[in-house]
Tab-separated table of C-alpha atoms and ligand atoms in Angstrom:
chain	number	residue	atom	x	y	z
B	1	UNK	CA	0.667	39.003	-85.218
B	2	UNK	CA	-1.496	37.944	-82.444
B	3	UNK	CA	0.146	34.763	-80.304
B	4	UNK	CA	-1.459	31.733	-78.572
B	5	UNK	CA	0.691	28.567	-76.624
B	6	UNK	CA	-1.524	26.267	-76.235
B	7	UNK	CA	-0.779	22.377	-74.280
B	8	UNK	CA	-1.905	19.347	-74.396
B	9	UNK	CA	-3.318	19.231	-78.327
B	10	UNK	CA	-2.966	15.665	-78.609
B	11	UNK	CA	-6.502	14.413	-78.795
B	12	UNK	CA	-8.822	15.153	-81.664
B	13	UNK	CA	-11.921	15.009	-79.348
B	14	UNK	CA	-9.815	17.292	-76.344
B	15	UNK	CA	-10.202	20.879	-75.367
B	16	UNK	CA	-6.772	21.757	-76.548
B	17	UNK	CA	-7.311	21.015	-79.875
B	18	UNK	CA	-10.826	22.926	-79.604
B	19	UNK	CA	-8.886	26.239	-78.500
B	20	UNK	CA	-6.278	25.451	-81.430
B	21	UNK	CA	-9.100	25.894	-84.045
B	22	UNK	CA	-10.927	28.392	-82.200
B	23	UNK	CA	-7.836	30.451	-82.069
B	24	UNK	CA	-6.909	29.845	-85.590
B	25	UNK	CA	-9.978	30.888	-86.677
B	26	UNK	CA	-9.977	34.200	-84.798
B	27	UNK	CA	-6.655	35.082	-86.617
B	28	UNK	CA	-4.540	33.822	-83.870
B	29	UNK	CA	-0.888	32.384	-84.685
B	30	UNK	CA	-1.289	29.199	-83.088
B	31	UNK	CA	1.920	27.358	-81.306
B	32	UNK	CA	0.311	23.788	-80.268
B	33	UNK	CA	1.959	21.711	-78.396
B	34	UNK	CA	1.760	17.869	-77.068
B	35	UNK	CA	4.228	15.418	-76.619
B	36	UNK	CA	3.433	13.810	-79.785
B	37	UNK	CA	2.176	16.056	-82.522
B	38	UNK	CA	2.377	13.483	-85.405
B	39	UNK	CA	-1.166	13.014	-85.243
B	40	UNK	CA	-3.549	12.798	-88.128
B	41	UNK	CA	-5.791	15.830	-87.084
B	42	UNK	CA	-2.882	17.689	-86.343
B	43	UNK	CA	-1.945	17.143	-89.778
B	44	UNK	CA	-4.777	18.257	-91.351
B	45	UNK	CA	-5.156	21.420	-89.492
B	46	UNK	CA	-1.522	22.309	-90.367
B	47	UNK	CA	-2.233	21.757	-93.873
B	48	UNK	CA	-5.146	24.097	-94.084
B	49	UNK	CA	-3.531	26.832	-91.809
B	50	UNK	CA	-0.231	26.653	-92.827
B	51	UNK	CA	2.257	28.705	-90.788
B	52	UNK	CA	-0.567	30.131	-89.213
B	53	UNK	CA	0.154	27.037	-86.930
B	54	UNK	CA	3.397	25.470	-85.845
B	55	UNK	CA	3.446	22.227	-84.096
B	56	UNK	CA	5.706	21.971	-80.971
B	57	UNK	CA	6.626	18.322	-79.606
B	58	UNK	CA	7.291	18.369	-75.286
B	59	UNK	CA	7.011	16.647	-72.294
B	60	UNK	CA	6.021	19.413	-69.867
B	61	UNK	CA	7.483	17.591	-67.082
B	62	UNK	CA	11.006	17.849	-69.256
B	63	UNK	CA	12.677	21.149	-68.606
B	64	UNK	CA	15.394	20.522	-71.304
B	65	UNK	CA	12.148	19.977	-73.334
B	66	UNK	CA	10.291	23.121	-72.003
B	67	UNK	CA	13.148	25.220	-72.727
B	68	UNK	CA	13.749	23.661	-76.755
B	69	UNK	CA	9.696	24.564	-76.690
B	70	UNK	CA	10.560	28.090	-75.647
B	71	UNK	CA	13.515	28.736	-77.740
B	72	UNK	CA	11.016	27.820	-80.364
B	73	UNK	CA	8.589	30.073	-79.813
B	74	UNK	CA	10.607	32.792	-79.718
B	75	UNK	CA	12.173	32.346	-82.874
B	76	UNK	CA	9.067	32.975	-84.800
B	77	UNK	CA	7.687	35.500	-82.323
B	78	UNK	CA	9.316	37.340	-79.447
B	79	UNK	CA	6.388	37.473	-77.640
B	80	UNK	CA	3.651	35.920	-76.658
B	81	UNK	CA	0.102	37.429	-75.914
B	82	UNK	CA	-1.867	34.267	-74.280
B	83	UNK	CA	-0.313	30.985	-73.142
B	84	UNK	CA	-3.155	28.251	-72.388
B	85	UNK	CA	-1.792	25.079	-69.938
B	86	UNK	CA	-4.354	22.888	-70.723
B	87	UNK	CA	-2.721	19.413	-70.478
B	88	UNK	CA	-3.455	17.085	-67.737
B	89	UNK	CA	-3.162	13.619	-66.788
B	90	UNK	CA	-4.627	10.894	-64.614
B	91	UNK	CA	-2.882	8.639	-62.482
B	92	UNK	CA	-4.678	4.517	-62.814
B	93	UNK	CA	-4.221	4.102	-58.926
B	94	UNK	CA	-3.504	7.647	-57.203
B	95	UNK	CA	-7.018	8.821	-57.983
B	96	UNK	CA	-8.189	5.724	-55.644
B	97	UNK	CA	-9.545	6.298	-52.187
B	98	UNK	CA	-7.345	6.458	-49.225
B	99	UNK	CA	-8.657	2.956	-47.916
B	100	UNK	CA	-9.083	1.244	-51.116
B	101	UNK	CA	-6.084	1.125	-52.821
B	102	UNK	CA	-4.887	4.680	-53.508
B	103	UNK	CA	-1.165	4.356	-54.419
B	104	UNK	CA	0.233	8.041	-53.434
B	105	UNK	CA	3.316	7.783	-55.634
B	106	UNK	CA	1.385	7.265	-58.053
B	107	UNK	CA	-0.026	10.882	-57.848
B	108	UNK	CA	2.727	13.065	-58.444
B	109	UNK	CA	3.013	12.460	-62.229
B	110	UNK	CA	-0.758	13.976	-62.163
B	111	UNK	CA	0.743	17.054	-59.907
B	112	UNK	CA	3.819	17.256	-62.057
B	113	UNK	CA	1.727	18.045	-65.287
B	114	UNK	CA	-1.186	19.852	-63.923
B	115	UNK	CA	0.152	22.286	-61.431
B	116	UNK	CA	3.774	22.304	-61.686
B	117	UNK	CA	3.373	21.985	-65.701
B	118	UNK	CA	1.678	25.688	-65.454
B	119	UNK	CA	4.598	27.215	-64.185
B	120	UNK	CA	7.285	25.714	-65.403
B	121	UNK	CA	6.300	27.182	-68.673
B	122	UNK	CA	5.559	30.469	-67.573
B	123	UNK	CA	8.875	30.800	-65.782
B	124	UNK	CA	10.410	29.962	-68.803
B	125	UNK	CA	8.519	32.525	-70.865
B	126	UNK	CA	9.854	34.910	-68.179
B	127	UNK	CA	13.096	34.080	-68.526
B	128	UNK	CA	12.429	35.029	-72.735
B	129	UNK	CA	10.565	38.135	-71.608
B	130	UNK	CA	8.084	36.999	-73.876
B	131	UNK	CA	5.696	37.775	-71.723
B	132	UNK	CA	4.329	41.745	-71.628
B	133	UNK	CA	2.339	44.072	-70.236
B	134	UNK	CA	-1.035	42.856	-71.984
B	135	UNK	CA	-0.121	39.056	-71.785
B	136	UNK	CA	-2.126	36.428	-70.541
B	137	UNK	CA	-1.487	32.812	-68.530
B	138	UNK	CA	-4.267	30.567	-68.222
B	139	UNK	CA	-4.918	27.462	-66.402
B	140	UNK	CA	-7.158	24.585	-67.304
B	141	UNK	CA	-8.241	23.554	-63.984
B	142	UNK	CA	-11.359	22.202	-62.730
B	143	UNK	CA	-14.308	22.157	-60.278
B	144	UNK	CA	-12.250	19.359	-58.372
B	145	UNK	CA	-9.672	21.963	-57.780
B	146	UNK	CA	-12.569	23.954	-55.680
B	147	UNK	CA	-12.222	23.496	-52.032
B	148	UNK	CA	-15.760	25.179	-51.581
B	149	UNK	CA	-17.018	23.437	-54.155
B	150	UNK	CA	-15.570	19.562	-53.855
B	151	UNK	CA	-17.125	16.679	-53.309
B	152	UNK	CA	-15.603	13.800	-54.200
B	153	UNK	CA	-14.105	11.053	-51.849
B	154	UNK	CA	-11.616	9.800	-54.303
B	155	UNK	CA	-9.728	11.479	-56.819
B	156	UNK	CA	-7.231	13.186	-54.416
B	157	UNK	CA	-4.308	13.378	-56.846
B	158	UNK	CA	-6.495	15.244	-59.629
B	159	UNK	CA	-8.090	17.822	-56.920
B	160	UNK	CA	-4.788	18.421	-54.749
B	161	UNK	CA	-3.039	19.188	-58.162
B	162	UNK	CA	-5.829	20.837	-59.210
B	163	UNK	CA	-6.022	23.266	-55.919
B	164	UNK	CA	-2.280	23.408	-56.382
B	165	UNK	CA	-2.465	25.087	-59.940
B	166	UNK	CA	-5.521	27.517	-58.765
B	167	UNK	CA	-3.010	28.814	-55.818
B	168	UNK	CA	-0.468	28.739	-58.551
B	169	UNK	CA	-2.468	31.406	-60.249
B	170	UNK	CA	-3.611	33.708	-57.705
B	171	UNK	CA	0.225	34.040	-56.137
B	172	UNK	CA	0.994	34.840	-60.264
B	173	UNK	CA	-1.559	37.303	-60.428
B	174	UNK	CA	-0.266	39.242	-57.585
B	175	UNK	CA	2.994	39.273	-58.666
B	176	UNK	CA	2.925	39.399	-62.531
B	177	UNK	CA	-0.144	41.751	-62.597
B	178	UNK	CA	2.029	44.368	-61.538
B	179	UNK	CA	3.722	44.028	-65.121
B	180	UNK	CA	0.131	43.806	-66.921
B	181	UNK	CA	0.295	40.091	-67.366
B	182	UNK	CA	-2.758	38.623	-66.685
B	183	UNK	CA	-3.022	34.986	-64.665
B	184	UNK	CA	-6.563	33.084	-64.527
B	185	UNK	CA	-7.310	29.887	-63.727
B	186	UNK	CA	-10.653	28.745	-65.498
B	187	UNK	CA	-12.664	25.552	-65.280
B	188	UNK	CA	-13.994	24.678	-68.708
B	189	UNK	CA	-17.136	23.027	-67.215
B	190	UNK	CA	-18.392	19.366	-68.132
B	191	UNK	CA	-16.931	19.170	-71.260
B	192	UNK	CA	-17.970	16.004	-73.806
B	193	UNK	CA	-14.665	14.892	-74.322
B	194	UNK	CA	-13.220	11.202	-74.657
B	195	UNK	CA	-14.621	9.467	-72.605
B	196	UNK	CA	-17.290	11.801	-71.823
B	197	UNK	CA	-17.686	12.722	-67.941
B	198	UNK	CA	-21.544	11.580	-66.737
B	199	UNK	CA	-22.717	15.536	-66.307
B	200	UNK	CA	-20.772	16.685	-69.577
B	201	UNK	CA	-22.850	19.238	-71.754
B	202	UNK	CA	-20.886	21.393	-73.295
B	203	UNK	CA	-18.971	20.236	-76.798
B	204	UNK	CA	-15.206	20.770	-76.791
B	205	UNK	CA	-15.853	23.894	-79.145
B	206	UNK	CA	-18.685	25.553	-77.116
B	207	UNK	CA	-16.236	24.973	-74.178
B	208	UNK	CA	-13.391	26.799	-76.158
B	209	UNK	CA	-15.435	29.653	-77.281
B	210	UNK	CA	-16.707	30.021	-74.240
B	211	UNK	CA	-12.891	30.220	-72.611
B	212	UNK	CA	-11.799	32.591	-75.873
B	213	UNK	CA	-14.333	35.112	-74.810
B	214	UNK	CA	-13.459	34.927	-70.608
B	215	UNK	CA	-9.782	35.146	-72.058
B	216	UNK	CA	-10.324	38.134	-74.065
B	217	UNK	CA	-12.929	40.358	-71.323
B	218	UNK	CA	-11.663	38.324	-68.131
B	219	UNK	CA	-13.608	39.796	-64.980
B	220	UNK	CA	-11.755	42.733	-62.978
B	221	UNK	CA	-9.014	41.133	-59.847
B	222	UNK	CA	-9.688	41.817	-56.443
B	223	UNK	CA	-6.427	41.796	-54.928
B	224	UNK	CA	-8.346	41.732	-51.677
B	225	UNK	CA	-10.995	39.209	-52.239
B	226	UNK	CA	-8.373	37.405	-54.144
B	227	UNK	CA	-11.530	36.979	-56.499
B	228	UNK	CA	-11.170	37.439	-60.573
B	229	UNK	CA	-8.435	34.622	-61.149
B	230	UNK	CA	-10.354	31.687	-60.587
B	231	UNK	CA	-13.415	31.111	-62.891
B	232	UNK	CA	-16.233	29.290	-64.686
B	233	UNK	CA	-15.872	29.118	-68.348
B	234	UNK	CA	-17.957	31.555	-68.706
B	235	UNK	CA	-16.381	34.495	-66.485
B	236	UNK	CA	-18.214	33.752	-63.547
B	237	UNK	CA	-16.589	33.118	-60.367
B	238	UNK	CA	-15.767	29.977	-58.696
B	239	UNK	CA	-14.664	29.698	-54.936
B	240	UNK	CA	-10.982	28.067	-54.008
M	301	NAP	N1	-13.457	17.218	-69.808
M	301	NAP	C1	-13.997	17.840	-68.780
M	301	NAP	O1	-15.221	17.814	-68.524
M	301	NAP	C2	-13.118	18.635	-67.848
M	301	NAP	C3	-13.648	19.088	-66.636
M	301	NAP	C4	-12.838	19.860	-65.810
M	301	NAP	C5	-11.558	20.169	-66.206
M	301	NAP	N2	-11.055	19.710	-67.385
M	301	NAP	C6	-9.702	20.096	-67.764
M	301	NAP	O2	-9.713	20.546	-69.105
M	301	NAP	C7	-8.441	20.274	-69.726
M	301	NAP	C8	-8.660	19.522	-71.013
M	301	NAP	O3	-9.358	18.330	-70.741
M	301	NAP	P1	-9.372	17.149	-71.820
M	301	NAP	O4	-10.266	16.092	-71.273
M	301	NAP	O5	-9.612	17.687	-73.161
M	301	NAP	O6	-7.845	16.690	-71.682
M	301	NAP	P2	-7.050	15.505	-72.426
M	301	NAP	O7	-7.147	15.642	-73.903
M	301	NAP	O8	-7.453	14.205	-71.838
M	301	NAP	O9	-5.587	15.781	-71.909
M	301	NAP	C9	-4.868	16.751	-72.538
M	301	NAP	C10	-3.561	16.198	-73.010
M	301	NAP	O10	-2.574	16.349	-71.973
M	301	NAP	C11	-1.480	15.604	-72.450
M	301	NAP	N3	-0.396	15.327	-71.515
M	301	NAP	C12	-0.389	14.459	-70.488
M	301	NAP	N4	0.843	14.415	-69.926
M	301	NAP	C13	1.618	15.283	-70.634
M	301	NAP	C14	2.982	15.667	-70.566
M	301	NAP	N5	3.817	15.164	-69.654
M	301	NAP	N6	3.457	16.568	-71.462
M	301	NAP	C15	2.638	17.096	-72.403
M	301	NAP	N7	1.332	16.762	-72.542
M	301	NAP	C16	0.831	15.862	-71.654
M	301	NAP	C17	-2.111	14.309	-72.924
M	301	NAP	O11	-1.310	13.800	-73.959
M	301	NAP	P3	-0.879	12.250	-74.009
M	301	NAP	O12	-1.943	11.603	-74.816
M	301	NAP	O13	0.460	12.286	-74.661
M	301	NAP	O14	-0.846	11.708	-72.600
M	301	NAP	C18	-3.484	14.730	-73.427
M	301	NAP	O15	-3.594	14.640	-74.824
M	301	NAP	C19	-7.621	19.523	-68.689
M	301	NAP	O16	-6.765	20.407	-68.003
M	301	NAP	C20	-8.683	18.973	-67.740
M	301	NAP	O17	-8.169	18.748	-66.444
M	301	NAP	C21	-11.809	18.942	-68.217
């Protein structure tokens, strides 16, 4: 039985439920998870896969709730061969510039999800061994995580948690690639989801196929260069 965790499947339009069908359909035993699962597309999918797919209700910023999540899992399947952190969330005034009304408290819900999120689930995967030699962790970040790359005068809370989850990823990938697990940290690109951002052109599902195939043939690391963890979509690499 191949194995997929995959976060934030709330949204019938979102990436995470993309991956969940894209996963599914590529014989994949799906766990999907969002804080509320009793959703009508959820539903249907569950009905047509049957227990090919298991719905998992959390709060990722819960650790009693992380742990229930994990305990789970591993009932059905001691291990686990990709986990996928793809939930995020927005703050409605910490993503406001400095001078014009950014509240900063109001940021570290978007951290707490994002970046810490990431590995609070991985430790606790860890702490299952459900992880192996063979395993994979992947992040959902973004472009706004790039410090190379950014350009934005606002947003701080999304970037900064963001960057946080990329550095997340490379210090996993030095440490947990020594067991075979492998970390990466992929932006899906501009991805038409709800609402849609101005550059979007990719569909959720060309997005998610895109991520299955970096997922399955990710590009060699370069412990060195520190390069190979942080990517496009489509393999190619992005700068921190
Ligand atoms: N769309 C793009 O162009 C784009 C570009 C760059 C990066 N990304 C990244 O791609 C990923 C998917 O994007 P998306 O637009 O499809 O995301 P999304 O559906 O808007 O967000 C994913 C889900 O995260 C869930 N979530 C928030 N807080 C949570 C918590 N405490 N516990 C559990 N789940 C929680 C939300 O559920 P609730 O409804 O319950 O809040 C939401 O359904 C994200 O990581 C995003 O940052 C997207």
């Amino acid at each position: 039985m191949k194995t997929v965790f995959i976060t934030g499947v709330k949204r019938e339009m979102g990436l995470g439920n993309a991956l969940v069908k894209k996963y599914l359909s590529e014989g994949y035993t799906v766990f999907a998870s969002a804080r509320d699962v009793e959703q009508e597309h959820l539903a249907k999918l569950k009905s047509e896969w049957g227990d090919m797919l298991h719905l998992i209700p959390m709060d990722l910023t819960k650790i009693e709730d992380v742990k229930s999540a994990v305990k789970a899992v591993h009932e059905i399947s001691p291990t686990l061969d990709i986990f996928i952190s793809n939930a995020t969330a927005a703050s409605s005034h910490g993503n406001k510039p400095i001078d014009d009304g950014m509240d900063i408290e109001d940021t570290l819900n978007t951290f707490d999800v994002n970046a810490l999120g990431f590995i609070r689930l991985v430790q606790q995967f860890l702490n299952s061994d459900m992880l192996k030699d063979g395993s994979s962790a992947v992040a959902i970040s973004s472009e706004a995580g790039s410090m190379g790359d950014c350009w934005r005068d606002d947003t701080i809370d999304y970037g900064m948690a963001k960057a946080a989850l990329n550095f997340a990823s490379v210090t996993l990938q030095r440490r947990l690639g020594k067991r075979g697990i492998r970390v990466l940290s992929i932006h899906p690109g501009w991805v038409q989801t709800r609402p849609a951002p101005p550059k979007a052109n990719l569909s959720p599902d060309e997005s998610a196929a895109f991520i299955y195939e970096t997922i399955a043939s990710p590009p060699p690391f370069n412990e060195k260069g520190n390069t190979g963890v942080y990517m496009n979509y489509d393999g190619s690499e992005k700068v921190f």
